[in-house]
Amino acid sequence: MRVEIVADADEMGRVGADLIAQALSAKPHFILGLATGSTPLPVYRELVRRHREEGLDFSRVITFNLDEYVGLAPDHEQSYRRFMNENLFDHVNIPLAGTHVPDGMAEDPEAECAAYEAMIEDVGGIDLQVLGIGSNGHIGFNEPGGSLASRTRQVRLAQSTVSDNARFFASAEEVPASALSMGIGTVLDAERVVLFASGENKAEAVAAALEGPLCAKCPASALQLHPDAVFVLTEDAASNLALEY
Ligand code: PGA
């Protein structure tokens, strides 16, 4: 697997934007998988800067986000649709109709998830999937203990995720209990995956993902099965790695 160690969040932003911008210029009708959370923010900031200052073109890009909280309307302060609009889509020339985030208010979540999978398949699959990693090793909301072959579905958030994400809500009680999330199998189908991790609190999960056994305890370890997985890590997030890359 390819591992790139960067000094800080700014460099993470540049390296991530390089990977995405190069791929976009090679294939303008690009299918980009996106993630929320604090980690990819420097990447999105750099993409916005390159759009404004260097004309990076998103006009033919279609996006699919990994997940959305169940029960949060698109305009809710903490919904992932709103996060994406505010941090990326509103600032680049992407047609909003081509941006997809699972509908956390869907009356029939199972049908919504099946339709999400079908939409990804209809456009020919995801070219590049951006990922963060939870301190418990989750990718998307695929929590420890789940199937490594899962598809988009409704999932219950692990207690550790509720605690990690409580910082965005008034209290842990307000964090939704479940989410709609692409599955590990869905993620593994992407042509390339790029996982970003920063901070010492991710060091254990990153080491388990890259060097631990392939197991449900660390869902991100499933990326060991992917032929083109890139990990972009700050030094502290890489500090538990034993191997040389
Ligand atoms: P974070 O979340 O980027 O806010 O740390 C990552 C994740 O939970 O996947």
PDB file of C-alpha atoms and ligand atoms in Angstrom:
ATOM      1  CA  MET A   1       0.000   0.000   0.000  1.00  0.00           C
ATOM      2  CA  ARG A   2       1.127   3.517  -0.634  1.00  0.00           C
ATOM      3  CA  VAL A   3       1.734   5.680   2.411  1.00  0.00           C
ATOM      4  CA  GLU A   4       2.558   9.383   2.244  1.00  0.00           C
ATOM      5  CA  ILE A   5       3.610  11.109   5.422  1.00  0.00           C
ATOM      6  CA  VAL A   6       3.011  14.837   5.556  1.00  0.00           C
ATOM      7  CA  ALA A   7       4.126  17.448   8.063  1.00  0.00           C
ATOM      8  CA  ASP A   8       0.789  19.084   8.811  1.00  0.00           C
ATOM      9  CA  ALA A   9      -2.769  19.758   7.721  1.00  0.00           C
ATOM     10  CA  ASP A  10      -1.691  22.287   5.068  1.00  0.00           C
ATOM     11  CA  GLU A  11       0.551  19.749   3.384  1.00  0.00           C
ATOM     12  CA  MET A  12      -2.221  17.167   3.672  1.00  0.00           C
ATOM     13  CA  GLY A  13      -4.463  19.609   1.824  1.00  0.00           C
ATOM     14  CA  ARG A  14      -1.926  20.076  -0.971  1.00  0.00           C
ATOM     15  CA  VAL A  15      -1.155  16.360  -1.357  1.00  0.00           C
ATOM     16  CA  GLY A  16      -4.849  15.448  -1.329  1.00  0.00           C
ATOM     17  CA  ALA A  17      -5.776  18.185  -3.790  1.00  0.00           C
ATOM     18  CA  ASP A  18      -2.907  17.086  -6.064  1.00  0.00           C
ATOM     19  CA  LEU A  19      -4.241  13.526  -6.158  1.00  0.00           C
ATOM     20  CA  ILE A  20      -7.761  14.701  -6.926  1.00  0.00           C
ATOM     21  CA  ALA A  21      -6.820  17.457  -9.382  1.00  0.00           C
ATOM     22  CA  GLN A  22      -4.551  15.156 -11.406  1.00  0.00           C
ATOM     23  CA  ALA A  23      -7.298  12.549 -11.625  1.00  0.00           C
ATOM     24  CA  LEU A  24      -9.862  15.206 -12.616  1.00  0.00           C
ATOM     25  CA  SER A  25      -7.755  16.529 -15.454  1.00  0.00           C
ATOM     26  CA  ALA A  26      -7.183  13.018 -16.786  1.00  0.00           C
ATOM     27  CA  LYS A  27     -10.925  12.261 -16.784  1.00  0.00           C
ATOM     28  CA  PRO A  28     -13.246  15.289 -16.627  1.00  0.00           C
ATOM     29  CA  HIS A  29     -16.404  13.115 -16.261  1.00  0.00           C
ATOM     30  CA  PHE A  30     -15.134  12.088 -12.887  1.00  0.00           C
ATOM     31  CA  ILE A  31     -17.010  10.163 -10.195  1.00  0.00           C
ATOM     32  CA  LEU A  32     -15.653  11.372  -6.871  1.00  0.00           C
ATOM     33  CA  GLY A  33     -16.484   9.734  -3.557  1.00  0.00           C
ATOM     34  CA  LEU A  34     -16.375  12.179  -0.647  1.00  0.00           C
ATOM     35  CA  ALA A  35     -16.125  12.071   3.125  1.00  0.00           C
ATOM     36  CA  THR A  36     -17.094  14.502   5.874  1.00  0.00           C
ATOM     37  CA  GLY A  37     -15.387  15.092   9.239  1.00  0.00           C
ATOM     38  CA  SER A  38     -12.600  17.483  10.148  1.00  0.00           C
ATOM     39  CA  THR A  39      -9.793  15.569   8.451  1.00  0.00           C
ATOM     40  CA  PRO A  40     -10.609  16.235   4.772  1.00  0.00           C
ATOM     41  CA  LEU A  41     -11.324  19.949   5.362  1.00  0.00           C
ATOM     42  CA  PRO A  42      -7.814  21.123   4.344  1.00  0.00           C
ATOM     43  CA  VAL A  43      -8.194  19.118   1.120  1.00  0.00           C
ATOM     44  CA  TYR A  44     -11.532  20.769   0.335  1.00  0.00           C
ATOM     45  CA  ARG A  45     -10.103  24.216   1.162  1.00  0.00           C
ATOM     46  CA  GLU A  46      -7.233  23.615  -1.253  1.00  0.00           C
ATOM     47  CA  LEU A  47      -9.588  22.370  -3.986  1.00  0.00           C
ATOM     48  CA  VAL A  48     -11.671  25.535  -3.583  1.00  0.00           C
ATOM     49  CA  ARG A  49      -8.517  27.670  -3.814  1.00  0.00           C
ATOM     50  CA  ARG A  50      -7.408  25.869  -6.975  1.00  0.00           C
ATOM     51  CA  HIS A  51     -10.848  26.341  -8.506  1.00  0.00           C
ATOM     52  CA  ARG A  52     -10.798  30.075  -7.740  1.00  0.00           C
ATOM     53  CA  GLU A  53      -7.187  30.813  -8.568  1.00  0.00           C
ATOM     54  CA  GLU A  54      -6.266  28.163 -11.108  1.00  0.00           C
ATOM     55  CA  GLY A  55      -9.594  27.326 -12.739  1.00  0.00           C
ATOM     56  CA  LEU A  56      -9.795  23.721 -11.522  1.00  0.00           C
ATOM     57  CA  ASP A  57     -12.977  22.600 -13.253  1.00  0.00           C
ATOM     58  CA  PHE A  58     -15.722  20.636 -11.492  1.00  0.00           C
ATOM     59  CA  SER A  59     -18.395  21.158 -14.143  1.00  0.00           C
ATOM     60  CA  ARG A  60     -18.540  17.509 -15.163  1.00  0.00           C
ATOM     61  CA  VAL A  61     -17.817  15.962 -11.763  1.00  0.00           C
ATOM     62  CA  ILE A  62     -20.393  13.741 -10.059  1.00  0.00           C
ATOM     63  CA  THR A  63     -20.007  13.055  -6.339  1.00  0.00           C
ATOM     64  CA  PHE A  64     -21.228  10.464  -3.862  1.00  0.00           C
ATOM     65  CA  ASN A  65     -20.774  10.994  -0.147  1.00  0.00           C
ATOM     66  CA  LEU A  66     -20.097   8.089   2.147  1.00  0.00           C
ATOM     67  CA  ASP A  67     -22.857   8.645   4.650  1.00  0.00           C
ATOM     68  CA  GLU A  68     -25.508  10.734   6.350  1.00  0.00           C
ATOM     69  CA  TYR A  69     -27.081  10.757   9.805  1.00  0.00           C
ATOM     70  CA  VAL A  70     -30.577   9.290  10.009  1.00  0.00           C
ATOM     71  CA  GLY A  71     -33.117  11.883  11.081  1.00  0.00           C
ATOM     72  CA  LEU A  72     -31.207  15.027  10.106  1.00  0.00           C
ATOM     73  CA  ALA A  73     -32.775  17.134   7.372  1.00  0.00           C
ATOM     74  CA  PRO A  74     -30.418  18.397   4.633  1.00  0.00           C
ATOM     75  CA  ASP A  75     -30.431  21.903   6.121  1.00  0.00           C
ATOM     76  CA  HIS A  76     -29.709  20.727   9.697  1.00  0.00           C
ATOM     77  CA  GLU A  77     -26.525  22.347  11.019  1.00  0.00           C
ATOM     78  CA  GLN A  78     -24.828  18.962  11.436  1.00  0.00           C
ATOM     79  CA  SER A  79     -26.146  17.182   8.363  1.00  0.00           C
ATOM     80  CA  TYR A  80     -23.474  15.953   5.997  1.00  0.00           C
ATOM     81  CA  ARG A  81     -25.344  17.441   3.026  1.00  0.00           C
ATOM     82  CA  ARG A  82     -25.009  20.857   4.623  1.00  0.00           C
ATOM     83  CA  PHE A  83     -21.371  20.187   5.507  1.00  0.00           C
ATOM     84  CA  MET A  84     -20.570  19.379   1.881  1.00  0.00           C
ATOM     85  CA  ASN A  85     -22.454  22.379   0.511  1.00  0.00           C
ATOM     86  CA  GLU A  86     -20.743  24.751   2.927  1.00  0.00           C
ATOM     87  CA  ASN A  87     -17.252  23.318   2.677  1.00  0.00           C
ATOM     88  CA  LEU A  88     -17.007  22.457  -1.008  1.00  0.00           C
ATOM     89  CA  PHE A  89     -19.998  22.479  -3.339  1.00  0.00           C
ATOM     90  CA  ASP A  90     -21.035  26.129  -2.788  1.00  0.00           C
ATOM     91  CA  HIS A  91     -17.528  27.297  -3.691  1.00  0.00           C
ATOM     92  CA  VAL A  92     -16.776  25.394  -6.913  1.00  0.00           C
ATOM     93  CA  ASN A  93     -18.553  25.070 -10.265  1.00  0.00           C
ATOM     94  CA  ILE A  94     -20.109  21.688  -9.564  1.00  0.00           C
ATOM     95  CA  PRO A  95     -23.728  21.162 -10.653  1.00  0.00           C
ATOM     96  CA  LEU A  96     -25.529  20.500  -7.360  1.00  0.00           C
ATOM     97  CA  ALA A  97     -27.806  17.956  -9.064  1.00  0.00           C
ATOM     98  CA  GLY A  98     -24.782  15.746  -9.594  1.00  0.00           C
ATOM     99  CA  THR A  99     -23.831  15.739  -5.916  1.00  0.00           C
ATOM    100  CA  HIS A 100     -25.245  12.841  -3.909  1.00  0.00           C
ATOM    101  CA  VAL A 101     -25.537  12.364  -0.163  1.00  0.00           C
ATOM    102  CA  PRO A 102     -27.790   9.613   1.234  1.00  0.00           C
ATOM    103  CA  ASP A 103     -31.134  11.015   2.387  1.00  0.00           C
ATOM    104  CA  GLY A 104     -31.202  10.674   6.158  1.00  0.00           C
ATOM    105  CA  MET A 105     -34.913  11.569   6.158  1.00  0.00           C
ATOM    106  CA  ALA A 106     -35.914   8.820   3.717  1.00  0.00           C
ATOM    107  CA  GLU A 107     -39.169   7.148   4.739  1.00  0.00           C
ATOM    108  CA  ASP A 108     -37.843   3.834   3.499  1.00  0.00           C
ATOM    109  CA  PRO A 109     -34.127   3.735   4.386  1.00  0.00           C
ATOM    110  CA  GLU A 110     -33.648   0.329   2.816  1.00  0.00           C
ATOM    111  CA  ALA A 111     -35.008   1.541  -0.523  1.00  0.00           C
ATOM    112  CA  GLU A 112     -32.905   4.711  -0.257  1.00  0.00           C
ATOM    113  CA  CYS A 113     -29.753   2.628   0.259  1.00  0.00           C
ATOM    114  CA  ALA A 114     -30.567   0.293  -2.628  1.00  0.00           C
ATOM    115  CA  ALA A 115     -31.209   3.318  -4.868  1.00  0.00           C
ATOM    116  CA  TYR A 116     -27.883   4.847  -3.780  1.00  0.00           C
ATOM    117  CA  GLU A 117     -25.998   1.689  -4.763  1.00  0.00           C
ATOM    118  CA  ALA A 118     -27.871   1.601  -8.089  1.00  0.00           C
ATOM    119  CA  MET A 119     -26.967   5.236  -8.830  1.00  0.00           C
ATOM    120  CA  ILE A 120     -23.286   4.520  -8.242  1.00  0.00           C
ATOM    121  CA  GLU A 121     -23.475   1.517 -10.511  1.00  0.00           C
ATOM    122  CA  ASP A 122     -25.377   3.458 -13.204  1.00  0.00           C
ATOM    123  CA  VAL A 123     -22.592   6.020 -13.533  1.00  0.00           C
ATOM    124  CA  GLY A 124     -19.974   3.291 -13.818  1.00  0.00           C
ATOM    125  CA  GLY A 125     -18.630   3.261 -10.265  1.00  0.00           C
ATOM    126  CA  ILE A 126     -16.511   5.611  -8.177  1.00  0.00           C
ATOM    127  CA  ASP A 127     -13.158   6.643  -9.618  1.00  0.00           C
ATOM    128  CA  LEU A 128     -11.628   7.957  -6.406  1.00  0.00           C
ATOM    129  CA  GLN A 129     -13.041   7.616  -2.897  1.00  0.00           C
ATOM    130  CA  VAL A 130     -11.896  10.018  -0.183  1.00  0.00           C
ATOM    131  CA  LEU A 131     -11.920   8.509   3.318  1.00  0.00           C
ATOM    132  CA  GLY A 132     -11.248   9.563   6.875  1.00  0.00           C
ATOM    133  CA  ILE A 133     -10.806   7.034   9.659  1.00  0.00           C
ATOM    134  CA  GLY A 134     -12.478   6.930  13.065  1.00  0.00           C
ATOM    135  CA  SER A 135     -10.390   6.488  16.196  1.00  0.00           C
ATOM    136  CA  ASN A 136     -12.096   3.047  16.372  1.00  0.00           C
ATOM    137  CA  GLY A 137     -11.002   2.179  12.815  1.00  0.00           C
ATOM    138  CA  HIS A 138     -14.298   2.879  11.084  1.00  0.00           C
ATOM    139  CA  ILE A 139     -14.521   4.144   7.515  1.00  0.00           C
ATOM    140  CA  GLY A 140     -17.775   5.817   6.603  1.00  0.00           C
ATOM    141  CA  PHE A 141     -19.997   4.677   9.448  1.00  0.00           C
ATOM    142  CA  ASN A 142     -18.847   1.085   9.107  1.00  0.00           C
ATOM    143  CA  GLU A 143     -18.268   0.366  12.750  1.00  0.00           C
ATOM    144  CA  PRO A 144     -16.129  -2.444  14.226  1.00  0.00           C
ATOM    145  CA  GLY A 145     -17.878  -5.796  14.110  1.00  0.00           C
ATOM    146  CA  GLY A 146     -19.656  -5.232  10.804  1.00  0.00           C
ATOM    147  CA  SER A 147     -19.266  -7.266   7.643  1.00  0.00           C
ATOM    148  CA  LEU A 148     -16.253  -6.435   5.495  1.00  0.00           C
ATOM    149  CA  ALA A 149     -18.429  -7.102   2.436  1.00  0.00           C
ATOM    150  CA  SER A 150     -21.264  -4.738   3.447  1.00  0.00           C
ATOM    151  CA  ARG A 151     -23.140  -2.501   0.996  1.00  0.00           C
ATOM    152  CA  THR A 152     -24.957   0.800   1.601  1.00  0.00           C
ATOM    153  CA  ARG A 153     -27.360   0.310   4.491  1.00  0.00           C
ATOM    154  CA  GLN A 154     -28.608   1.716   7.787  1.00  0.00           C
ATOM    155  CA  VAL A 155     -26.098   1.250  10.596  1.00  0.00           C
ATOM    156  CA  ARG A 156     -26.059   1.941  14.326  1.00  0.00           C
ATOM    157  CA  LEU A 157     -23.285   4.260  15.498  1.00  0.00           C
ATOM    158  CA  ALA A 158     -20.756   2.761  17.925  1.00  0.00           C
ATOM    159  CA  GLN A 159     -20.609   4.421  21.348  1.00  0.00           C
ATOM    160  CA  SER A 160     -17.036   5.556  20.596  1.00  0.00           C
ATOM    161  CA  THR A 161     -18.283   7.329  17.441  1.00  0.00           C
ATOM    162  CA  VAL A 162     -21.089   9.014  19.368  1.00  0.00           C
ATOM    163  CA  SER A 163     -18.474  10.275  21.865  1.00  0.00           C
ATOM    164  CA  ASP A 164     -16.068  11.388  19.097  1.00  0.00           C
ATOM    165  CA  ASN A 165     -18.824  13.259  17.255  1.00  0.00           C
ATOM    166  CA  ALA A 166     -20.462  14.773  20.321  1.00  0.00           C
ATOM    167  CA  ARG A 167     -18.124  17.763  19.888  1.00  0.00           C
ATOM    168  CA  PHE A 168     -20.260  18.899  16.939  1.00  0.00           C
ATOM    169  CA  PHE A 169     -23.546  18.705  18.869  1.00  0.00           C
ATOM    170  CA  ALA A 170     -24.810  20.366  22.055  1.00  0.00           C
ATOM    171  CA  SER A 171     -24.445  17.022  23.847  1.00  0.00           C
ATOM    172  CA  ALA A 172     -23.804  13.325  23.154  1.00  0.00           C
ATOM    173  CA  GLU A 173     -27.565  12.713  23.511  1.00  0.00           C
ATOM    174  CA  GLU A 174     -28.163  14.800  20.390  1.00  0.00           C
ATOM    175  CA  VAL A 175     -25.893  12.710  18.174  1.00  0.00           C
ATOM    176  CA  PRO A 176     -28.168  10.584  15.978  1.00  0.00           C
ATOM    177  CA  ALA A 177     -28.104   6.892  16.882  1.00  0.00           C
ATOM    178  CA  SER A 178     -27.867   5.666  13.312  1.00  0.00           C
ATOM    179  CA  ALA A 179     -26.782   6.608   9.823  1.00  0.00           C
ATOM    180  CA  LEU A 180     -27.028   5.505   6.225  1.00  0.00           C
ATOM    181  CA  SER A 181     -23.564   4.495   5.088  1.00  0.00           C
ATOM    182  CA  MET A 182     -21.893   3.073   2.036  1.00  0.00           C
ATOM    183  CA  GLY A 183     -20.609  -0.381   2.962  1.00  0.00           C
ATOM    184  CA  ILE A 184     -17.047  -1.631   3.029  1.00  0.00           C
ATOM    185  CA  GLY A 185     -17.830  -3.586  -0.138  1.00  0.00           C
ATOM    186  CA  THR A 186     -19.034  -0.369  -1.774  1.00  0.00           C
ATOM    187  CA  VAL A 187     -15.813   1.424  -0.808  1.00  0.00           C
ATOM    188  CA  LEU A 188     -13.637  -1.451  -2.032  1.00  0.00           C
ATOM    189  CA  ASP A 189     -15.297  -1.209  -5.460  1.00  0.00           C
ATOM    190  CA  ALA A 190     -13.858   2.291  -6.015  1.00  0.00           C
ATOM    191  CA  GLU A 191     -11.027   2.421  -8.534  1.00  0.00           C
ATOM    192  CA  ARG A 192      -8.768   4.175  -6.025  1.00  0.00           C
ATOM    193  CA  VAL A 193      -9.210   5.010  -2.343  1.00  0.00           C
ATOM    194  CA  VAL A 194      -7.370   7.793  -0.543  1.00  0.00           C
ATOM    195  CA  LEU A 195      -7.542   7.739   3.253  1.00  0.00           C
ATOM    196  CA  PHE A 196      -6.540  10.835   5.207  1.00  0.00           C
ATOM    197  CA  ALA A 197      -5.651  10.769   8.898  1.00  0.00           C
ATOM    198  CA  SER A 198      -4.240  13.436  11.166  1.00  0.00           C
ATOM    199  CA  GLY A 199      -3.648  13.556  14.897  1.00  0.00           C
ATOM    200  CA  GLU A 200      -2.232  11.197  17.468  1.00  0.00           C
ATOM    201  CA  ASN A 201      -5.698   9.915  18.361  1.00  0.00           C
ATOM    202  CA  LYS A 202      -5.748   8.161  14.976  1.00  0.00           C
ATOM    203  CA  ALA A 203      -2.322   6.487  15.306  1.00  0.00           C
ATOM    204  CA  GLU A 204      -3.619   3.209  16.715  1.00  0.00           C
ATOM    205  CA  ALA A 205      -6.405   2.864  14.154  1.00  0.00           C
ATOM    206  CA  VAL A 206      -4.022   3.722  11.294  1.00  0.00           C
ATOM    207  CA  ALA A 207      -1.513   1.068  12.420  1.00  0.00           C
ATOM    208  CA  ALA A 208      -4.299  -1.511  12.766  1.00  0.00           C
ATOM    209  CA  ALA A 209      -5.597  -0.622   9.307  1.00  0.00           C
ATOM    210  CA  LEU A 210      -2.227  -0.825   7.571  1.00  0.00           C
ATOM    211  CA  GLU A 211      -0.389  -3.466   9.545  1.00  0.00           C
ATOM    212  CA  GLY A 212      -2.896  -5.316  11.700  1.00  0.00           C
ATOM    213  CA  PRO A 213      -4.761  -8.433  10.739  1.00  0.00           C
ATOM    214  CA  LEU A 214      -7.614  -8.107   8.276  1.00  0.00           C
ATOM    215  CA  CYS A 215     -10.523  -8.181  10.700  1.00  0.00           C
ATOM    216  CA  ALA A 216     -13.892  -6.765  11.666  1.00  0.00           C
ATOM    217  CA  LYS A 217     -12.331  -5.130  14.745  1.00  0.00           C
ATOM    218  CA  CYS A 218     -10.747  -2.571  12.445  1.00  0.00           C
ATOM    219  CA  PRO A 219     -13.020  -2.050   9.419  1.00  0.00           C
ATOM    220  CA  ALA A 220     -10.336   0.047   7.667  1.00  0.00           C
ATOM    221  CA  SER A 221      -8.101  -3.054   7.588  1.00  0.00           C
ATOM    222  CA  ALA A 222     -10.294  -4.188   4.665  1.00  0.00           C
ATOM    223  CA  LEU A 223      -8.391  -1.628   2.576  1.00  0.00           C
ATOM    224  CA  GLN A 224      -5.496  -4.111   2.591  1.00  0.00           C
ATOM    225  CA  LEU A 225      -7.571  -5.929  -0.040  1.00  0.00           C
ATOM    226  CA  HIS A 226      -7.676  -2.866  -2.294  1.00  0.00           C
ATOM    227  CA  PRO A 227      -5.116  -2.793  -5.109  1.00  0.00           C
ATOM    228  CA  ASP A 228      -4.838   1.015  -5.130  1.00  0.00           C
ATOM    229  CA  ALA A 229      -5.174   2.384  -1.613  1.00  0.00           C
ATOM    230  CA  VAL A 230      -3.252   5.508  -0.651  1.00  0.00           C
ATOM    231  CA  PHE A 231      -2.870   6.622   2.967  1.00  0.00           C
ATOM    232  CA  VAL A 232      -1.984  10.283   3.511  1.00  0.00           C
ATOM    233  CA  LEU A 233      -0.941  10.667   7.150  1.00  0.00           C
ATOM    234  CA  THR A 234       0.461  13.367   9.364  1.00  0.00           C
ATOM    235  CA  GLU A 235       3.521  12.305  11.330  1.00  0.00           C
ATOM    236  CA  ASP A 236       1.574  11.870  14.564  1.00  0.00           C
ATOM    237  CA  ALA A 237      -1.095   9.751  12.872  1.00  0.00           C
ATOM    238  CA  ALA A 238       1.705   7.575  11.442  1.00  0.00           C
ATOM    239  CA  SER A 239       3.593   7.314  14.726  1.00  0.00           C
ATOM    240  CA  ASN A 240       2.525   3.713  15.549  1.00  0.00           C
ATOM    241  CA  LEU A 241       3.566   2.246  12.210  1.00  0.00           C
ATOM    242  CA  ALA A 242       6.277  -0.399  12.460  1.00  0.00           C
ATOM    243  CA  LEU A 243       7.032  -1.010   8.793  1.00  0.00           C
ATOM    244  CA  GLU A 244       8.872   1.226   6.368  1.00  0.00           C
ATOM    245  CA  TYR A 245       6.974   2.713   3.457  1.00  0.00           C
TER     246      TYR A 245
HETATM  247  P1  PGA B   1     -12.754  13.200  11.720  1.00  0.00           P
HETATM  248  O1  PGA B   1     -13.688  11.920  11.473  1.00  0.00           O
HETATM  249  O2  PGA B   1     -12.134  13.510  10.387  1.00  0.00           O
HETATM  250  O3  PGA B   1     -13.688  14.281  12.167  1.00  0.00           O
HETATM  251  O4  PGA B   1     -11.738  12.802  12.735  1.00  0.00           O
HETATM  252  C1  PGA B   1     -13.183  10.859  10.733  1.00  0.00           C
HETATM  253  C2  PGA B   1     -14.175   9.718  10.720  1.00  0.00           C
HETATM  254  O5  PGA B   1     -14.869   9.514  11.734  1.00  0.00           O
HETATM  255  O6  PGA B   1     -14.248   9.015   9.705  1.00  0.00           O
END
